[in-house]
């Protein structure tokens, strides 16, 4: 019985110390893109980047006040020539949002961002209007069961003991962390940037294993 009690105490101790360590890094995150939603039609693809980031952005080694951001990227077929600016409409938490994108007749993609009160959770229905033609697209999270959480990706970087990362993690200079989930052609990875006021270093990690792919 005493052995069981001791095991429970040790387990709780490890859990609490882990929470404390995670909380320490959480306070340094100035950008967190934790999900990517994707959907497509016969005419275009839509990607929505779900994130919280400091606003305004300032590379000073400190994480400022965070705000919600939802950035859309609409990619059209190369042969598409737009006659007007695409319009994006959606609703979250009972609030409707609508915005006209920048008009780029010769470009095959456009961007548009919002600051919704509540960010979507794994799914979002979006209405896209182009040249008076409207289509509703259901965007779904690209994350799978094997996708690491952002905390797991960050822990993978910390445990890697990579010199350029350890120098900042263990140093006395204030730093901020930028984490972005990236999705391209069915492949997921994480970008983790570490920034002080004087320098920055970025790491690209496999989205399923946490293995470092590249350092910049």
Rosetta silent file (secondary structure, phi, psi, omega in degrees, C-alpha in Angstrom):
SEQUENCE: XXXXXXXXXXXXXXXXXXXXXXXXXXXXXXXXXXXXXXXXXXXXXXXXXXXXXXXXXXXXXXXXXXXXXXXXXXXXXXXXXXXXXXXXXXXXXXXXXXXXXXXXXXXXXXXXXXXXXXXXXXXXXXXXXXXXXXXXXXXXXXXXXXXXXXXXXXXXXXXXXXXXXXXXXXXXXXXXXXXXXXXXXXXXXXXXXXXXXXXXXXXXXXXXXXXXXXXX
SCORE:     score description
SCORE:     0.000 S_00000001
   1 L     0.000  -39.819  179.642    0.000    0.000    0.000 S_00000001
   2 H   -65.431  -36.025  179.215    2.880    2.325    0.865 S_00000001
   3 H   -64.161  -40.689  179.565    4.494    1.596   -2.509 S_00000001
   4 H   -63.819  -44.448 -179.531    1.265    2.541   -4.319 S_00000001
   5 H   -62.050  -40.901  179.311    0.980    5.770   -2.349 S_00000001
   6 H   -64.099  -40.739  178.468    4.615    6.628   -3.124 S_00000001
   7 H   -62.331  -41.124  179.322    4.054    5.991   -6.853 S_00000001
   8 H   -62.981  -44.284 -179.781    1.014    8.288   -6.843 S_00000001
   9 H   -62.290  -44.557  179.506    2.977   11.048   -5.119 S_00000001
  10 H   -63.347  -40.389  179.571    5.864   10.745   -7.587 S_00000001
  11 H   -62.836  -44.680  179.027    3.471   10.774  -10.542 S_00000001
  12 H   -64.146  -37.662  179.348    1.752   13.928   -9.297 S_00000001
  13 H   -62.753  -45.439  178.798    5.121   15.563   -8.693 S_00000001
  14 H   -63.679  -40.064 -178.787    6.247   14.886  -12.278 S_00000001
  15 H   -64.635  -44.190 -178.074    2.916   16.133  -13.663 S_00000001
  16 H   -67.464  -39.560  178.931    3.033   19.364  -11.659 S_00000001
  17 H   -66.659  -35.604  177.695    6.649   20.061  -12.597 S_00000001
  18 H   -66.014  -40.778  178.873    5.773   19.439  -16.256 S_00000001
  19 H   -63.473  -40.523 -179.905    2.841   21.860  -16.061 S_00000001
  20 H   -63.347  -41.841 -179.220    5.093   24.488  -14.508 S_00000001
  21 H   -65.952  -43.389  179.021    7.651   24.034  -17.288 S_00000001
  22 H   -63.490  -39.820 -179.508    5.016   24.257  -20.032 S_00000001
  23 H   -62.995  -35.484  179.157    3.508   27.356  -18.431 S_00000001
  24 H   -61.248  -42.755  179.852    6.930   28.996  -18.495 S_00000001
  25 H   -77.152  -33.581  179.306    7.176   28.572  -22.272 S_00000001
  26 H   -56.315  -39.245 -178.078    3.497   29.398  -22.874 S_00000001
  27 L   -67.904  -14.316 -178.252    4.132   32.903  -21.529 S_00000001
  28 L   -99.824   -3.271 -178.814    6.798   33.412  -24.191 S_00000001
  29 E   -77.939  120.758  179.511    4.644   32.499  -27.210 S_00000001
  30 E  -106.808  -10.714  173.180    3.914   35.572  -29.343 S_00000001
  31 E  -147.873  130.631  179.617    2.392   33.666  -32.288 S_00000001
  32 E  -137.822   97.099  173.579    0.524   30.385  -32.199 S_00000001
  33 E   -94.993   98.985 -170.438   -0.925   28.992  -35.418 S_00000001
  34 E   -99.428   -6.098  177.900   -2.372   25.791  -34.019 S_00000001
  35 E  -154.103  155.502  175.050   -4.634   24.660  -36.864 S_00000001
  36 E  -132.410  127.711  178.815   -5.109   24.882  -40.619 S_00000001
  37 E  -106.495  143.307 -175.047   -8.521   24.363  -42.249 S_00000001
  38 E  -141.668  144.203  175.294   -8.830   23.359  -45.887 S_00000001
  39 E  -157.324  162.857 -177.599  -11.538   22.895  -48.516 S_00000001
  40 E  -148.977  157.367  173.431  -11.828   22.958  -52.294 S_00000001
  41 L  -128.668 -174.219  177.863  -14.232   23.319  -55.214 S_00000001
  42 L   -69.963  -21.011 -174.362  -13.840   22.784  -58.954 S_00000001
  43 L  -104.227  -25.792 -176.035  -12.728   26.411  -59.314 S_00000001
  44 E  -159.040  162.232  173.528  -10.581   27.154  -56.282 S_00000001
  45 E  -110.883  145.099  179.078   -8.974   25.908  -53.042 S_00000001
  46 E  -124.873  128.422  175.845   -9.478   27.644  -49.687 S_00000001
  47 E  -122.634  134.240  177.771   -7.079   27.507  -46.748 S_00000001
  48 E  -121.592  125.466 -179.431   -7.750   29.149  -43.386 S_00000001
  49 E   -99.081  118.624 -175.869   -4.936   29.643  -40.864 S_00000001
  50 E   -99.083  119.687 -176.916   -6.208   29.640  -37.270 S_00000001
  51 E  -155.685  163.652  169.329   -3.979   31.470  -34.839 S_00000001
  52 E  -120.079  135.014  177.877   -3.429   33.755  -31.889 S_00000001
  53 E  -151.326  160.688 -178.959   -0.634   36.297  -32.087 S_00000001
  54 E   -66.642  146.200 -179.075    0.549   39.467  -30.474 S_00000001
  55 L  -143.248  115.376    4.378   -0.939   42.646  -31.838 S_00000001
  56 L   -77.816  160.578  178.912    0.866   44.792  -32.794 S_00000001
  57 L   -77.167  132.934 -179.610    3.767   42.550  -33.816 S_00000001
  58 L  -149.938  118.585  179.082    7.084   43.639  -32.333 S_00000001
  59 L   -83.032   85.455 -178.993   10.355   41.684  -32.325 S_00000001
  60 L  -126.602    7.960 -179.392   11.538   42.708  -28.886 S_00000001
  61 L    81.216    5.058 -179.398   11.977   39.324  -27.211 S_00000001
  62 L  -125.630  141.901  177.518    8.724   39.772  -25.309 S_00000001
  63 L   -87.403  119.589 -179.700    5.270   38.302  -25.977 S_00000001
  64 L   -85.766 -169.238  179.884    2.693   41.075  -26.163 S_00000001
  65 L   -66.609  131.217 -174.796   -1.070   40.945  -25.764 S_00000001
  66 E   -89.209  148.006  177.455   -2.521   38.203  -27.963 S_00000001
  67 E  -135.419  156.545  178.032   -5.425   38.573  -30.407 S_00000001
  68 E   -78.561  136.586  175.505   -7.392   36.146  -32.581 S_00000001
  69 E  -136.688  137.161  176.176   -6.522   36.014  -36.275 S_00000001
  70 E  -130.343  108.713 -176.172   -8.088   33.985  -39.069 S_00000001
  71 E  -106.274  128.562  179.716   -6.271   34.327  -42.390 S_00000001
  72 E  -104.929  140.995  170.893   -7.764   33.009  -45.640 S_00000001
  73 E  -126.660  121.934  178.648   -5.907   32.093  -48.796 S_00000001
  74 E  -110.400  121.237  179.605   -7.945   31.407  -51.928 S_00000001
  75 E  -110.174  126.584 -178.078   -6.074   29.779  -54.816 S_00000001
  76 E  -103.218  163.330  172.043   -7.657   29.767  -58.279 S_00000001
  77 L   -59.435  146.579 -176.147   -6.951   27.768  -61.408 S_00000001
  78 L   -59.366  -27.989 -177.742   -4.129   29.363  -63.387 S_00000001
  79 L   -84.428   -3.775 -177.223   -6.469   30.134  -66.285 S_00000001
  80 L   -74.618  130.193  174.926   -8.932   32.042  -64.079 S_00000001
  81 L  -119.422  112.156 -178.065   -9.203   35.778  -64.757 S_00000001
  82 L   -81.223  140.470  177.819  -11.195   37.618  -62.098 S_00000001
  83 L   -99.977  -12.021  179.843  -13.342   40.594  -63.043 S_00000001
  84 L  -151.151  171.693 -178.934  -13.961   41.656  -59.435 S_00000001
  85 L   -77.104  130.825  175.588  -12.643   41.143  -55.913 S_00000001
  86 L   -62.410  147.160  179.288  -13.652   37.839  -54.240 S_00000001
  87 E  -117.541  133.914  179.680  -15.823   38.217  -51.140 S_00000001
  88 E  -111.484  133.440  177.978  -15.523   35.955  -48.082 S_00000001
  89 E  -135.775  139.245  176.464  -18.383   35.379  -45.629 S_00000001
  90 E  -160.243  175.291 -178.543  -18.618   33.124  -42.567 S_00000001
  91 E  -140.998  134.840  172.882  -20.057   32.950  -39.065 S_00000001
  92 E  -137.501  136.204  177.861  -18.588   31.984  -35.693 S_00000001
  93 L    54.051   36.448  177.077  -20.298   32.088  -32.307 S_00000001
  94 L    79.964    1.743 -179.496  -23.390   33.683  -33.844 S_00000001
  95 E  -107.921  129.335 -179.100  -21.462   36.612  -35.323 S_00000001
  96 E   -93.316  140.672 -179.777  -21.362   37.070  -39.106 S_00000001
  97 E  -126.795  144.073 -179.712  -18.231   38.304  -40.876 S_00000001
  98 E  -149.297  135.940  177.981  -17.808   39.588  -44.419 S_00000001
  99 E  -154.070  143.436  176.082  -14.864   41.107  -46.254 S_00000001
 100 E   -93.304  129.908 -179.439  -13.868   41.890  -49.805 S_00000001
 101 L   -78.020  170.019  177.001  -10.357   40.762  -50.715 S_00000001
 102 L   -69.226  139.841 -178.315   -7.840   42.858  -52.597 S_00000001
 103 L   -81.241  117.014  178.701   -8.456   42.832  -56.338 S_00000001
 104 L  -133.530   84.084 -174.046   -5.620   41.059  -58.179 S_00000001
 105 L   -62.397  -27.028 -176.692   -6.815   40.155  -61.692 S_00000001
 106 L   -99.717    1.413 -179.800   -3.474   38.658  -62.783 S_00000001
 107 L   -99.389  149.091  179.011   -2.775   36.684  -59.604 S_00000001
 108 L   -96.400   11.775  175.101   -3.926   33.091  -59.022 S_00000001
 109 E  -153.534  156.687  175.658   -4.424   33.633  -55.279 S_00000001
 110 E  -137.840  153.513  177.031   -5.671   36.242  -52.804 S_00000001
 111 E  -117.112  154.642  176.603   -5.312   36.680  -49.028 S_00000001
 112 E  -159.932  135.981 -179.573   -7.727   38.102  -46.491 S_00000001
 113 E  -126.457  153.135  178.644   -7.636   38.182  -42.686 S_00000001
 114 E  -130.145  162.623  172.992  -10.163   38.645  -39.892 S_00000001
 115 L  -124.149   73.192 -176.230  -10.001   39.073  -36.122 S_00000001
 116 L   -71.038  152.255  178.793  -13.071   37.109  -34.991 S_00000001
 117 L   -62.857  -37.806  177.559  -14.197   37.104  -31.377 S_00000001
 118 L  -129.409  131.988  179.100  -14.121   33.289  -31.438 S_00000001
 119 L   -82.009  149.746 -179.992  -11.921   31.150  -33.667 S_00000001
 120 L   -67.890  154.109 -179.551  -13.419   28.105  -35.440 S_00000001
 121 L  -115.192   96.323  173.414  -12.901   24.645  -33.977 S_00000001
 122 L    70.564  -11.777 -176.352  -11.817   22.079  -36.603 S_00000001
 123 E  -155.288  144.130  178.038  -14.561   23.080  -39.085 S_00000001
 124 E  -157.045  130.302  174.368  -15.894   26.200  -40.797 S_00000001
 125 E   -91.989  125.660 -176.296  -18.437   26.843  -43.554 S_00000001
 126 E  -124.947  134.755  176.726  -17.313   29.686  -45.798 S_00000001
 127 E  -101.815  122.540  179.957  -19.208   31.432  -48.589 S_00000001
 128 E  -114.126  125.921  178.436  -17.009   32.654  -51.434 S_00000001
 129 E  -114.595  122.252  177.532  -18.403   35.006  -54.077 S_00000001
 130 E  -130.445  124.530  178.700  -16.440   35.567  -57.284 S_00000001
 131 L    48.216   49.095  175.987  -17.794   37.526  -60.231 S_00000001
 132 L    69.180    7.753  175.228  -21.373   37.233  -58.885 S_00000001
 133 E  -107.019  124.831 -177.006  -21.074   33.438  -58.474 S_00000001
 134 E  -111.926  138.497  176.021  -21.343   32.185  -54.868 S_00000001
 135 E  -137.271  138.916  176.129  -20.236   28.830  -53.472 S_00000001
 136 E  -100.620  126.047 -176.783  -20.258   27.545  -49.887 S_00000001
 137 E  -116.901  134.475  175.354  -17.207   25.507  -48.954 S_00000001
 138 E   -93.858  116.383  178.887  -16.779   23.394  -45.807 S_00000001
 139 E   -94.847  132.843 -179.288  -13.270   23.773  -44.445 S_00000001
 140 E  -122.312  152.545  178.957  -11.950   20.957  -42.244 S_00000001
 141 E   -61.939  138.990  178.503   -8.861   20.665  -40.067 S_00000001
 142 L   -83.847   -9.345 -177.151   -5.877   19.104  -41.830 S_00000001
 143 L   -70.264  143.501  178.532   -4.655   17.589  -38.556 S_00000001
 144 L  -117.882 -177.823  179.491   -4.807   13.810  -38.160 S_00000001
 145 L   -63.056  -26.112 -177.991   -4.424   11.436  -35.215 S_00000001
 146 L   -89.749   -6.114 -179.133   -0.674   11.390  -35.805 S_00000001
 147 L   -71.463  129.249  177.080   -0.290   15.184  -35.848 S_00000001
 148 L   -69.143  151.384  169.470    1.629   16.484  -32.854 S_00000001
 149 L   -76.192  165.202 -179.425    0.145   19.228  -30.723 S_00000001
 150 H   -64.460  -32.345  177.975    2.106   22.466  -30.687 S_00000001
 151 H   -65.917  -40.043  178.274    3.246   21.667  -27.138 S_00000001
 152 H   -65.589  -39.130  177.997    4.579   18.296  -28.258 S_00000001
 153 H   -65.022  -42.518  179.293    6.415   19.937  -31.150 S_00000001
 154 H   -64.564  -41.900  178.479    7.919   22.524  -28.812 S_00000001
 155 H   -63.125  -35.474  177.675    8.963   19.821  -26.342 S_00000001
 156 H   -62.288  -40.377  178.869   10.637   17.923  -29.203 S_00000001
 157 H   -67.002  -43.447 -179.665   12.723   20.999  -29.975 S_00000001
 158 H   -61.716  -45.487 -177.151   13.639   21.522  -26.317 S_00000001
 159 H   -72.197  -17.938 -179.260   14.650   17.878  -25.839 S_00000001
 160 H   -68.172  -21.541 -179.782   16.718   17.880  -29.045 S_00000001
 161 L    57.124   30.303  176.697   19.351   19.992  -27.271 S_00000001
 162 L   -63.380  126.485 -173.856   20.167   21.669  -30.564 S_00000001
 163 H   -50.250  -46.230 -177.563   22.878   24.240  -29.732 S_00000001
 164 H   -66.187  -25.633  176.922   21.237   27.210  -31.471 S_00000001
 165 H   -84.656  -45.067 -179.103   17.972   26.506  -29.585 S_00000001
 166 H   -60.590  -35.465  179.354   19.550   25.674  -26.217 S_00000001
 167 H   -57.334  -38.599 -179.548   21.560   28.898  -26.368 S_00000001
 168 H   -83.887  -44.449 -179.606   18.307   30.869  -26.333 S_00000001
 169 H   -58.624  -41.772 -175.125   16.266   28.587  -24.055 S_00000001
 170 L   -95.345   -3.051 -178.353   18.979   28.531  -21.376 S_00000001
 171 L   -79.628  173.936 -178.762   20.245   32.067  -21.852 S_00000001
 172 L   -97.115   -7.227 -179.656   19.401   35.121  -19.763 S_00000001
 173 L   -78.706  131.242  178.109   18.266   37.247  -22.708 S_00000001
 174 L   -57.996  141.604  179.803   14.457   37.626  -23.006 S_00000001
 175 L  -143.996  160.462  176.389   13.032   35.774  -26.005 S_00000001
 176 E  -123.629  157.800 -176.779    9.720   35.063  -27.695 S_00000001
 177 E  -119.268  133.576  175.386    8.466   31.941  -29.462 S_00000001
 178 E  -119.214  123.854 -177.262    6.555   31.778  -32.736 S_00000001
 179 E  -122.383  126.430  179.283    4.855   28.495  -33.621 S_00000001
 180 E  -133.281  124.360  170.701    3.115   27.859  -36.936 S_00000001
 181 E   -77.021  130.208 -178.277    1.490   24.675  -38.176 S_00000001
 182 E  -118.756  137.542  179.900    2.227   24.393  -41.907 S_00000001
 183 E  -130.220  126.380  179.517    0.304   22.297  -44.433 S_00000001
 184 E  -150.317  121.040  176.896    1.403   21.680  -48.012 S_00000001
 185 L    52.465   42.983  176.785    0.357   18.950  -50.445 S_00000001
 186 L    82.416    1.600 -178.378   -0.884   16.675  -47.666 S_00000001
 187 E  -110.214  135.935 -179.652    2.249   17.107  -45.530 S_00000001
 188 E  -112.929  140.297  174.029    2.235   18.765  -42.087 S_00000001
 189 E  -150.101  168.531  178.148    5.133   20.335  -40.268 S_00000001
 190 E  -116.564  135.405  168.250    5.755   22.920  -37.579 S_00000001
 191 E  -101.892  127.681  175.784    7.812   26.070  -37.841 S_00000001
 192 E  -123.750  117.396  179.418    9.157   27.210  -34.472 S_00000001
 193 E  -107.618  136.273  175.807   10.956   30.533  -34.345 S_00000001
 194 E  -114.058  124.503 -174.750   12.964   31.790  -31.364 S_00000001
 195 E  -132.066  129.554  167.569   13.562   35.537  -31.311 S_00000001
 196 L  -104.961 -175.916  179.459   15.458   37.890  -29.046 S_00000001
 197 L   -70.008  -26.575 -175.088   15.751   41.600  -29.686 S_00000001
 198 L  -100.053  -28.869 -174.301   19.068   41.054  -31.458 S_00000001
 199 L  -147.913  168.082  178.504   18.755   37.727  -33.263 S_00000001
 200 E  -148.707  153.363  175.979   16.404   34.966  -34.393 S_00000001
 201 E  -143.844  141.708 -177.247   16.589   31.313  -35.409 S_00000001
 202 E  -122.851  145.822 -179.318   13.923   29.132  -37.008 S_00000001
 203 E  -127.948  137.739  175.175   13.337   25.381  -36.962 S_00000001
 204 E  -109.004  121.875 -176.709   11.211   23.223  -39.233 S_00000001
 205 E  -117.751  143.077  174.099    9.944   20.059  -37.536 S_00000001
 206 E   -59.235  132.875 -175.183    8.110   17.034  -38.932 S_00000001
 207 L   -70.325  -14.793 -178.997    4.468   17.348  -37.869 S_00000001
 208 L  -108.011  -32.060 -175.778    4.192   13.706  -36.779 S_00000001
 209 L  -108.198  -22.393 -177.184    7.597   12.839  -35.317 S_00000001
 210 L    81.916    4.443  179.400    8.968   16.187  -34.151 S_00000001
 211 L   -67.780  136.826  179.061   12.219   15.496  -35.995 S_00000001
 212 E   -74.364  122.622 -177.904   14.081   18.652  -37.006 S_00000001
 213 E   -93.916  -39.541 -177.192   14.052   18.932  -40.814 S_00000001
 214 E  -154.247  155.366  177.443   15.791   22.254  -41.275 S_00000001
 215 E  -129.639  134.802  179.958   17.305   25.144  -39.332 S_00000001
 216 L  -130.368    0.000    0.000   17.435   28.714  -40.564 S_00000001
